[in-house]
mmCIF file of C-alpha atoms in Angstrom:
data_model
loop_
_atom_site.group_PDB
_atom_site.id
_atom_site.type_symbol
_atom_site.label_atom_id
_atom_site.label_comp_id
_atom_site.label_asym_id
_atom_site.label_seq_id
_atom_site.Cartn_x
_atom_site.Cartn_y
_atom_site.Cartn_z
ATOM 1 C CA MET I 1 84.330 95.790 112.084
ATOM 2 C CA GLU I 2 82.555 97.935 109.516
ATOM 3 C CA TYR I 3 83.104 97.423 105.780
ATOM 4 C CA ARG I 4 82.791 100.179 103.188
ATOM 5 C CA LEU I 5 82.733 100.222 99.408
ATOM 6 C CA LEU I 6 86.062 101.288 97.942
ATOM 7 C CA GLY I 7 85.162 104.262 95.782
ATOM 8 C CA ARG I 8 82.809 103.453 92.913
ATOM 9 C CA SER I 9 83.861 99.812 92.913
ATOM 10 C CA GLY I 10 81.862 96.955 94.351
ATOM 11 C CA LEU I 11 84.761 95.958 96.603
ATOM 12 C CA LYS I 12 84.169 96.259 100.336
ATOM 13 C CA VAL I 13 87.103 96.863 102.655
ATOM 14 C CA SER I 14 87.367 97.092 106.422
ATOM 15 C CA THR I 15 87.528 100.544 108.003
ATOM 16 C CA ILE I 16 90.919 99.504 109.341
ATOM 17 C CA THR I 17 93.656 98.297 106.999
ATOM 18 C CA MET I 18 96.826 96.615 108.194
ATOM 19 C CA GLY I 19 100.037 98.343 107.099
ATOM 20 C CA THR I 20 103.212 96.297 106.748
ATOM 21 C CA MET I 21 106.020 98.864 106.546
ATOM 22 C CA THR I 22 107.387 97.406 109.813
ATOM 23 C CA PHE I 23 108.097 94.088 108.061
ATOM 24 C CA GLY I 24 111.689 93.464 107.006
ATOM 25 C CA GLY I 25 113.785 96.293 108.420
ATOM 26 C CA VAL I 26 116.032 96.779 105.386
ATOM 27 C CA GLY I 27 117.637 100.159 104.662
ATOM 28 C CA TRP I 28 115.636 103.243 105.630
ATOM 29 C CA ALA I 29 112.704 101.070 106.764
ATOM 30 C CA LYS I 30 114.702 99.748 109.727
ATOM 31 C CA THR I 31 113.824 102.997 111.516
ATOM 32 C CA VAL I 32 110.168 101.962 111.324
ATOM 33 C CA GLY I 33 110.504 98.282 112.227
ATOM 34 C CA ASP I 34 112.331 95.042 111.449
ATOM 35 C CA LEU I 35 109.793 92.283 112.024
ATOM 36 C CA GLY I 36 110.528 88.845 110.625
ATOM 37 C CA VAL I 37 108.046 86.219 109.425
ATOM 38 C CA LYS I 38 107.301 84.749 112.851
ATOM 39 C CA GLU I 39 106.582 88.068 114.558
ATOM 40 C CA ALA I 40 104.720 89.476 111.552
ATOM 41 C CA LYS I 41 102.460 86.418 111.261
ATOM 42 C CA LYS I 42 101.188 86.891 114.796
ATOM 43 C CA LEU I 43 100.173 90.449 113.968
ATOM 44 C CA VAL I 44 98.601 89.521 110.630
ATOM 45 C CA ASP I 45 96.556 86.775 112.279
ATOM 46 C CA MET I 46 95.496 89.202 115.004
ATOM 47 C CA CYS I 47 94.247 91.736 112.463
ATOM 48 C CA ILE I 48 92.431 89.147 110.356
ATOM 49 C CA ASP I 49 90.768 87.721 113.475
ATOM 50 C CA ALA I 50 89.567 91.257 114.294
ATOM 51 C CA GLY I 51 87.898 91.522 110.875
ATOM 52 C CA VAL I 52 90.564 93.381 108.879
ATOM 53 C CA ASN I 53 90.339 92.235 105.255
ATOM 54 C CA LEU I 54 92.884 94.534 103.546
ATOM 55 C CA LEU I 55 96.664 94.293 103.971
ATOM 56 C CA ASP I 56 98.738 97.110 102.487
ATOM 57 C CA THR I 57 102.381 96.955 101.466
ATOM 58 C CA ALA I 58 104.729 98.325 98.778
ATOM 59 C CA ASP I 59 107.639 96.982 96.794
ATOM 60 C CA VAL I 60 109.938 99.688 98.188
ATOM 61 C CA TYR I 61 109.292 98.721 101.817
ATOM 62 C CA SER I 62 112.596 97.124 102.818
ATOM 63 C CA GLN I 63 113.401 96.717 99.109
ATOM 64 C CA GLY I 64 110.872 93.918 98.648
ATOM 65 C CA ALA I 65 111.322 92.212 102.018
ATOM 66 C CA SER I 66 107.922 93.382 103.285
ATOM 67 C CA GLU I 67 106.205 91.782 100.285
ATOM 68 C CA GLU I 68 108.275 88.626 100.703
ATOM 69 C CA ILE I 69 107.307 88.291 104.364
ATOM 70 C CA LEU I 70 103.659 88.898 103.506
ATOM 71 C CA GLY I 71 103.953 86.216 100.832
ATOM 72 C CA GLU I 72 105.305 83.737 103.369
ATOM 73 C CA ILE I 73 102.326 84.454 105.622
ATOM 74 C CA ILE I 74 99.382 84.571 103.205
ATOM 75 C CA GLY I 75 100.798 83.470 99.851
ATOM 76 C CA GLY I 76 98.888 80.862 97.891
ATOM 77 C CA PRO I 77 95.145 80.359 98.441
ATOM 78 C CA ARG I 78 93.821 83.305 100.435
ATOM 79 C CA LYS I 79 91.879 82.613 103.581
ATOM 80 C CA ASP I 80 88.927 84.570 104.921
ATOM 81 C CA GLY I 81 88.644 86.820 101.867
ATOM 82 C CA VAL I 82 91.893 88.636 102.610
ATOM 83 C CA LEU I 83 92.797 91.352 100.089
ATOM 84 C CA ILE I 84 96.304 92.537 99.200
ATOM 85 C CA ALA I 85 97.217 96.080 98.216
ATOM 86 C CA THR I 86 100.691 97.052 97.104
ATOM 87 C CA LYS I 87 102.382 99.954 95.355
ATOM 88 C CA ALA I 88 105.043 100.721 92.769
ATOM 89 C CA ARG I 89 106.921 103.781 91.507
ATOM 90 C CA PHE I 90 110.062 104.178 93.618
ATOM 91 C CA PRO I 91 113.510 102.806 92.672
ATOM 92 C CA MET I 92 113.882 99.033 92.922
ATOM 93 C CA GLY I 93 117.297 98.771 91.281
ATOM 94 C CA PRO I 94 120.257 100.788 90.019
ATOM 95 C CA GLY I 95 119.098 101.045 86.412
ATOM 96 C CA VAL I 96 117.694 104.241 84.896
ATOM 97 C CA ASN I 97 114.424 102.405 84.163
ATOM 98 C CA ASP I 98 114.105 100.781 87.588
ATOM 99 C CA THR I 99 111.907 103.626 88.809
ATOM 100 C CA GLY I 100 108.919 105.697 87.756
ATOM 101 C CA SER I 101 105.522 104.953 86.225
ATOM 102 C CA SER I 102 106.594 103.939 82.731
ATOM 103 C CA ARG I 103 105.111 100.872 81.061
ATOM 104 C CA GLN I 104 108.537 99.248 81.365
ATOM 105 C CA HIS I 105 108.843 99.760 85.108
ATOM 106 C CA LEU I 106 105.216 99.179 86.170
ATOM 107 C CA ILE I 107 104.818 95.854 84.371
ATOM 108 C CA GLN I 108 108.201 94.673 85.607
ATOM 109 C CA ALA I 109 107.424 95.858 89.149
ATOM 110 C CA CYS I 110 104.002 94.182 89.182
ATOM 111 C CA GLU I 111 105.383 90.841 88.071
ATOM 112 C CA ALA I 112 108.117 91.068 90.707
ATOM 113 C CA SER I 113 105.565 91.869 93.424
ATOM 114 C CA LEU I 114 103.387 88.919 92.402
ATOM 115 C CA LYS I 115 106.393 86.632 92.681
ATOM 116 C CA ARG I 116 107.489 88.000 96.059
ATOM 117 C CA MET I 117 103.981 87.689 97.516
ATOM 118 C CA LYS I 118 103.432 84.201 96.029
ATOM 119 C CA THR I 119 100.119 85.187 94.505
ATOM 120 C CA ASP I 120 98.667 85.407 91.014
ATOM 121 C CA VAL I 121 96.710 88.608 91.551
ATOM 122 C CA ILE I 122 97.040 91.927 93.385
ATOM 123 C CA ASP I 123 93.670 93.213 94.565
ATOM 124 C CA LEU I 124 94.633 96.903 94.641
ATOM 125 C CA TYR I 125 97.686 98.151 92.731
ATOM 126 C CA GLN I 126 98.628 101.724 93.533
ATOM 127 C CA LEU I 127 100.975 104.281 92.037
ATOM 128 C CA HIS I 128 103.061 105.158 95.088
ATOM 129 C CA GLU I 129 103.949 108.677 93.961
ATOM 130 C CA TRP I 130 103.594 111.074 91.038
ATOM 131 C CA ASP I 131 105.877 110.708 88.015
ATOM 132 C CA GLY I 132 105.974 113.981 86.104
ATOM 133 C CA GLN I 133 108.195 112.622 83.337
ATOM 134 C CA THR I 134 106.067 109.730 82.096
ATOM 135 C CA PRO I 135 102.974 110.624 80.016
ATOM 136 C CA LEU I 136 99.822 109.632 81.881
ATOM 137 C CA GLU I 137 98.566 107.980 78.703
ATOM 138 C CA GLU I 138 101.422 105.478 79.003
ATOM 139 C CA THR I 139 100.920 104.944 82.738
ATOM 140 C CA MET I 140 97.160 104.414 82.572
ATOM 141 C CA GLU I 141 97.529 102.093 79.566
ATOM 142 C CA ALA I 142 100.042 99.983 81.480
ATOM 143 C CA LEU I 143 97.734 99.729 84.505
ATOM 144 C CA ASP I 144 94.799 98.916 82.206
ATOM 145 C CA THR I 145 96.865 96.125 80.627
ATOM 146 C CA LEU I 146 97.647 94.628 84.040
ATOM 147 C CA VAL I 147 93.950 94.582 84.908
ATOM 148 C CA ARG I 148 92.993 92.973 81.598
ATOM 149 C CA GLN I 149 95.719 90.363 82.038
ATOM 150 C CA GLY I 150 94.186 89.405 85.384
ATOM 151 C CA LYS I 151 97.279 90.366 87.373
ATOM 152 C CA VAL I 152 95.546 93.307 89.056
ATOM 153 C CA ARG I 153 91.899 93.772 90.030
ATOM 154 C CA TYR I 154 91.691 97.468 90.959
ATOM 155 C CA ILE I 155 94.027 100.441 90.635
ATOM 156 C CA GLY I 156 94.662 103.492 92.787
ATOM 157 C CA CYS I 157 97.141 106.270 93.395
ATOM 158 C CA SER I 158 98.974 107.709 96.374
ATOM 159 C CA ASN I 159 100.485 111.095 97.178
ATOM 160 C CA PHE I 160 99.075 112.761 94.046
ATOM 161 C CA SER I 161 98.018 116.391 93.996
ATOM 162 C CA GLY I 162 94.501 117.362 92.974
ATOM 163 C CA TRP I 163 95.375 118.223 89.390
ATOM 164 C CA HIS I 164 97.405 115.031 89.029
ATOM 165 C CA ILE I 165 94.370 112.948 89.979
ATOM 166 C CA MET I 166 91.955 114.846 87.760
ATOM 167 C CA LYS I 167 94.315 114.602 84.781
ATOM 168 C CA ALA I 168 94.658 110.830 85.309
ATOM 169 C CA LEU I 169 90.888 110.392 85.598
ATOM 170 C CA GLY I 170 90.425 112.463 82.437
ATOM 171 C CA VAL I 171 92.886 110.280 80.523
ATOM 172 C CA SER I 172 91.112 107.140 81.738
ATOM 173 C CA GLU I 173 87.718 108.429 80.639
ATOM 174 C CA ARG I 174 88.926 109.708 77.277
ATOM 175 C CA ASP I 175 90.871 106.557 76.396
ATOM 176 C CA ARG I 176 88.410 104.150 78.036
ATOM 177 C CA ARG I 177 91.003 102.807 80.443
ATOM 178 C CA GLU I 178 90.558 101.509 83.957
ATOM 179 C CA ARG I 179 90.195 104.414 86.392
ATOM 180 C CA PHE I 180 91.454 104.802 89.919
ATOM 181 C CA VAL I 181 89.057 103.526 92.574
ATOM 182 C CA SER I 182 91.031 105.022 95.463
ATOM 183 C CA GLN I 183 93.799 107.270 96.628
ATOM 184 C CA GLN I 184 96.085 106.669 99.602
ATOM 185 C CA ILE I 185 96.893 109.926 101.384
ATOM 186 C CA HIS I 186 98.285 111.427 104.549
ATOM 187 C CA TYR I 187 95.437 112.922 106.588
ATOM 188 C CA THR I 188 95.309 113.491 110.339
ATOM 189 C CA LEU I 189 93.950 115.877 112.932
ATOM 190 C CA GLU I 190 97.308 117.633 112.794
ATOM 191 C CA ALA I 191 97.663 117.603 108.981
ATOM 192 C CA ARG I 192 94.357 118.478 107.325
ATOM 193 C CA ASP I 193 95.903 119.720 104.064
ATOM 194 C CA ALA I 194 94.110 116.956 102.152
ATOM 195 C CA GLU I 195 90.789 118.690 102.814
ATOM 196 C CA ASN I 196 91.714 121.469 100.373
ATOM 197 C CA GLU I 197 91.627 119.329 97.221
ATOM 198 C CA LEU I 198 92.038 115.601 97.784
ATOM 199 C CA VAL I 199 89.002 114.957 99.979
ATOM 200 C CA PRO I 200 86.626 117.053 97.811
ATOM 201 C CA ILE I 201 87.917 115.274 94.690
ATOM 202 C CA SER I 202 87.263 111.897 96.317
ATOM 203 C CA ILE I 203 83.713 112.881 97.196
ATOM 204 C CA ASP I 204 83.020 114.373 93.767
ATOM 205 C CA GLN I 205 84.740 111.686 91.674
ATOM 206 C CA GLY I 206 83.866 108.638 93.747
ATOM 207 C CA LEU I 207 87.311 107.667 94.994
ATOM 208 C CA GLY I 208 87.868 105.758 98.196
ATOM 209 C CA ILE I 209 90.329 107.256 100.672
ATOM 210 C CA LEU I 210 92.907 105.105 102.432
ATOM 211 C CA VAL I 211 94.843 107.046 105.059
ATOM 212 C CA TRP I 212 98.514 106.349 105.702
ATOM 213 C CA SER I 213 100.126 107.232 109.038
ATOM 214 C CA PRO I 214 96.749 108.221 110.546
ATOM 215 C CA ILE I 215 98.249 109.066 113.951
ATOM 216 C CA ALA I 216 101.100 111.052 112.382
ATOM 217 C CA GLY I 217 103.835 108.492 112.941
ATOM 218 C CA GLY I 218 102.817 108.218 116.600
ATOM 219 C CA LEU I 219 102.705 111.957 117.337
ATOM 220 C CA LEU I 220 98.972 111.725 118.100
ATOM 221 C CA SER I 221 99.260 108.558 120.190
ATOM 222 C CA GLY I 222 99.500 110.398 123.494
ATOM 223 C CA LYS I 223 103.078 109.233 124.052
ATOM 224 C CA HIS I 224 104.437 112.585 122.906
ATOM 225 C CA ARG I 225 103.510 115.541 125.119
ATOM 226 C CA ARG I 226 104.303 119.213 125.409
ATOM 227 C CA ASN I 227 107.689 120.032 126.990
ATOM 228 C CA GLN I 228 108.613 116.367 127.344
ATOM 229 C CA ALA I 229 111.554 114.499 125.805
ATOM 230 C CA THR I 230 110.878 112.278 122.801
ATOM 231 C CA PRO I 231 110.296 108.720 124.098
ATOM 232 C CA GLU I 232 112.965 106.160 123.215
ATOM 233 C CA GLY I 233 111.877 103.481 120.769
ATOM 234 C CA THR I 234 109.662 105.842 118.753
ATOM 235 C CA ARG I 235 110.174 106.879 115.128
ATOM 236 C CA GLN I 236 110.782 110.469 116.167
ATOM 237 C CA PHE I 237 113.528 109.380 118.580
ATOM 238 C CA ALA I 238 115.197 107.616 115.640
ATOM 239 C CA GLY I 239 115.064 110.780 113.538
ATOM 240 C CA TRP I 240 111.907 110.140 111.484
ATOM 241 C CA THR I 241 110.800 113.405 109.859
ATOM 242 C CA GLU I 242 107.319 112.627 108.503
ATOM 243 C CA PRO I 243 105.041 114.451 108.843
ATOM 244 C CA PRO I 244 106.685 117.884 109.056
ATOM 245 C CA ILE I 245 105.376 119.948 111.974
ATOM 246 C CA ARG I 246 104.923 123.605 110.997
ATOM 247 C CA ASP I 247 103.180 124.798 114.153
ATOM 248 C CA GLU I 248 104.346 122.963 117.264
ATOM 249 C CA ASN I 249 102.006 124.829 119.606
ATOM 250 C CA ARG I 250 99.013 123.799 117.478
ATOM 251 C CA LEU I 251 100.197 120.166 117.578
ATOM 252 C CA TRP I 252 100.349 120.153 121.377
ATOM 253 C CA ASN I 253 96.924 121.817 121.645
ATOM 254 C CA ILE I 254 95.520 118.994 119.519
ATOM 255 C CA VAL I 255 97.319 116.351 121.591
ATOM 256 C CA ASP I 256 96.057 117.919 124.827
ATOM 257 C CA THR I 257 92.476 117.741 123.547
ATOM 258 C CA LEU I 258 92.919 114.150 122.359
ATOM 259 C CA VAL I 259 94.248 113.110 125.765
ATOM 260 C CA GLU I 260 91.417 114.882 127.623
ATOM 261 C CA ILE I 261 88.762 113.147 125.511
ATOM 262 C CA ALA I 262 90.579 109.812 125.763
ATOM 263 C CA GLU I 263 90.831 109.984 129.551
ATOM 264 C CA GLY I 264 87.128 110.814 129.761
ATOM 265 C CA ARG I 265 86.267 107.745 127.677
ATOM 266 C CA GLY I 266 88.825 105.397 129.249
ATOM 267 C CA VAL I 267 90.588 104.808 125.941
ATOM 268 C CA SER I 268 93.891 105.861 124.357
ATOM 269 C CA ALA I 269 94.520 109.099 122.507
ATOM 270 C CA ALA I 270 95.434 107.024 119.445
ATOM 271 C CA GLN I 271 91.976 105.431 119.437
ATOM 272 C CA VAL I 272 90.327 108.852 119.552
ATOM 273 C CA ALA I 273 92.484 110.143 116.680
ATOM 274 C CA LEU I 274 91.668 107.081 114.573
ATOM 275 C CA ALA I 275 87.946 107.205 115.391
ATOM 276 C CA TRP I 276 87.875 110.878 114.320
ATOM 277 C CA LEU I 277 89.352 109.919 110.949
ATOM 278 C CA ILE I 278 87.118 106.899 110.402
ATOM 279 C CA GLY I 279 84.141 109.209 110.857
ATOM 280 C CA ARG I 280 85.359 111.866 108.389
ATOM 281 C CA LYS I 281 83.492 112.385 105.148
ATOM 282 C CA GLY I 282 85.079 110.454 102.286
ATOM 283 C CA VAL I 283 87.373 108.252 104.362
ATOM 284 C CA THR I 284 87.112 104.534 103.581
ATOM 285 C CA SER I 285 89.824 103.017 105.750
ATOM 286 C CA VAL I 286 92.758 103.991 107.962
ATOM 287 C CA ILE I 287 96.029 102.080 107.724
ATOM 288 C CA ILE I 288 97.490 101.077 111.057
ATOM 289 C CA GLY I 289 101.007 99.803 111.600
ATOM 290 C CA GLY I 290 103.168 98.808 114.510
ATOM 291 C CA ARG I 291 105.680 96.433 115.960
ATOM 292 C CA THR I 292 103.809 94.901 118.890
ATOM 293 C CA LYS I 293 100.528 93.181 119.663
ATOM 294 C CA ALA I 294 99.751 95.886 122.202
ATOM 295 C CA GLN I 295 99.951 98.588 119.521
ATOM 296 C CA PHE I 296 97.685 96.705 117.147
ATOM 297 C CA LYS I 297 95.226 95.719 119.878
ATOM 298 C CA ASP I 298 94.875 99.358 120.877
ATOM 299 C CA ASN I 299 94.505 100.642 117.315
ATOM 300 C CA LEU I 300 92.030 97.923 116.317
ATOM 301 C CA ALA I 301 89.738 98.980 119.150
ATOM 302 C CA SER I 302 89.166 102.311 117.382
ATOM 303 C CA ALA I 303 86.887 100.518 114.906
ATOM 304 C CA GLU I 304 84.273 100.271 117.650
ATOM 305 C CA LEU I 305 84.765 103.713 119.188
ATOM 306 C CA LYS I 306 82.005 106.193 118.315
ATOM 307 C CA LEU I 307 82.738 109.783 119.233
ATOM 308 C CA THR I 308 79.927 112.048 120.342
ATOM 309 C CA ASP I 309 79.017 115.156 118.359
ATOM 310 C CA GLU I 310 80.473 117.282 121.159
ATOM 311 C CA GLU I 311 83.767 115.368 121.122
ATOM 312 C CA ARG I 312 83.981 115.699 117.361
ATOM 313 C CA LYS I 313 83.313 119.413 117.546
ATOM 314 C CA ARG I 314 86.103 119.882 120.079
ATOM 315 C CA LEU I 315 88.545 118.067 117.824
ATOM 316 C CA ASP I 316 87.299 119.838 114.693
ATOM 317 C CA ASP I 317 87.611 123.265 116.274
ATOM 318 C CA ILE I 318 91.063 122.797 117.809
ATOM 319 C CA SER I 319 92.516 121.462 114.539
ATOM 320 C CA LEU I 320 90.631 123.522 111.926
ATOM 321 C CA PRO I 321 93.139 125.250 109.618
ATOM 322 C CA PRO I 322 92.386 128.612 107.961
ATOM 323 C CA LEU I 323 90.915 128.616 104.479
ATOM 324 C CA MET I 324 93.365 129.179 101.643
ATOM 325 C CA TYR I 325 92.546 131.101 98.474
ATOM 326 C CA PRO I 326 90.262 130.635 96.541
ATOM 327 C CA TYR I 327 88.286 128.909 99.284
ATOM 328 C CA TRP I 328 87.916 131.923 101.581
ATOM 329 C CA HIS I 329 86.626 133.866 98.598
ATOM 330 C CA GLN I 330 84.162 131.083 97.770
ATOM 331 C CA ARG I 331 82.983 131.113 101.398
ATOM 332 C CA ASN I 332 82.359 134.844 101.171
ATOM 333 C CA THR I 333 80.718 134.981 97.754
ATOM 334 C CA ALA I 334 79.555 131.523 96.630
ATOM 335 C CA SER I 335 77.987 129.943 99.714
ATOM 336 C CA ASP I 336 74.609 129.772 97.957
ATOM 337 C CA ARG I 337 75.965 127.461 95.224
ATOM 338 C CA LEU I 338 78.294 125.006 96.959
ATOM 339 C CA SER I 339 78.253 121.259 96.283
ATOM 340 C CA GLU I 340 78.637 118.461 98.802
ATOM 341 C CA ALA I 341 82.307 118.245 97.851
ATOM 342 C CA ASP I 342 82.774 122.011 98.354
ATOM 343 C CA LEU I 343 81.064 121.890 101.724
ATOM 344 C CA SER I 344 83.389 119.169 103.004
ATOM 345 C CA LEU I 345 86.000 121.931 103.191
ATOM 346 C CA ILE I 346 84.109 125.217 103.373
ATOM 347 C CA GLY I 347 81.110 124.093 105.434
ATOM 348 C CA PRO I 348 82.797 124.305 108.857
ATOM 349 C CA HIS I 349 83.828 127.894 108.087
ATOM 350 C CA LEU I 350 80.393 129.191 107.128
ATOM 351 C CA THR I 351 79.376 129.833 110.737
ATOM 352 C CA LYS I 352 82.693 131.404 111.735
#
């Protein structure tokens, strides 16, 4: 297992993070999984034994049940340097202040998460989603307070747009508050939207990237194929709608290429998709989830899979989206003055 620095921090995390959205099975999360303590512990132990040192959850996963199960498994003194990441922002009660990124909600949510997970500190506390109604000055001050109180060690965000992140970083710098060390985003071979703003921002501003749903909810696992029925037992069979597929033919072209490369290497398509992501510029760690040992065993193996330059080029080319404005204009007129962050997006288009 490889370990990488998380953004500009001194914290090293494994290139594979364990996701725990399959723990609990309460409400909407039941579609994803409903593992109890006994089943979940086997998977946690398996990941830790493989070298995974970061476990990711959120208070909204099964309305706190995921955190509670994680607390039953690793609460108290941590073994083997295990790190916990969780998130807050979504509704956790019926009250008008039981949601959002206000000081009121974040401090209350953090204390509730600490209690559920039976720990005195959260290693990475992340804003789960943007809150356009709470001033960022209030949000960043609340997160800064949690760090200074010793309840949180590092802070991050998730599902922010580019301008949201830059505004938050600007507030942190101006007010001398703790700044984000990472962002958790959706980023796959099929959905490369993050390359427009989020990846360049991470490279330029020194943010680590944690990738959620790195095989697109199973769509890139090789189980789903062109002109075939959706397999029973999958999220898609149960009606899961993330991520949205805007070009089905492009998806199947990507899957076909993944399967061809995987068969040539004697591995799964999921491993190839994960290895592609782990090797992308700016990516720190990919978050894997599942309900069975077989799923985790397969995904964990991607940490050791090194794709060749030719394999990467095939995947890059088949999945490369067109440049949006102003990037196509920058390719045409500013190629002599592009930064490393600019080139992470525009570079592959300069020879086309």
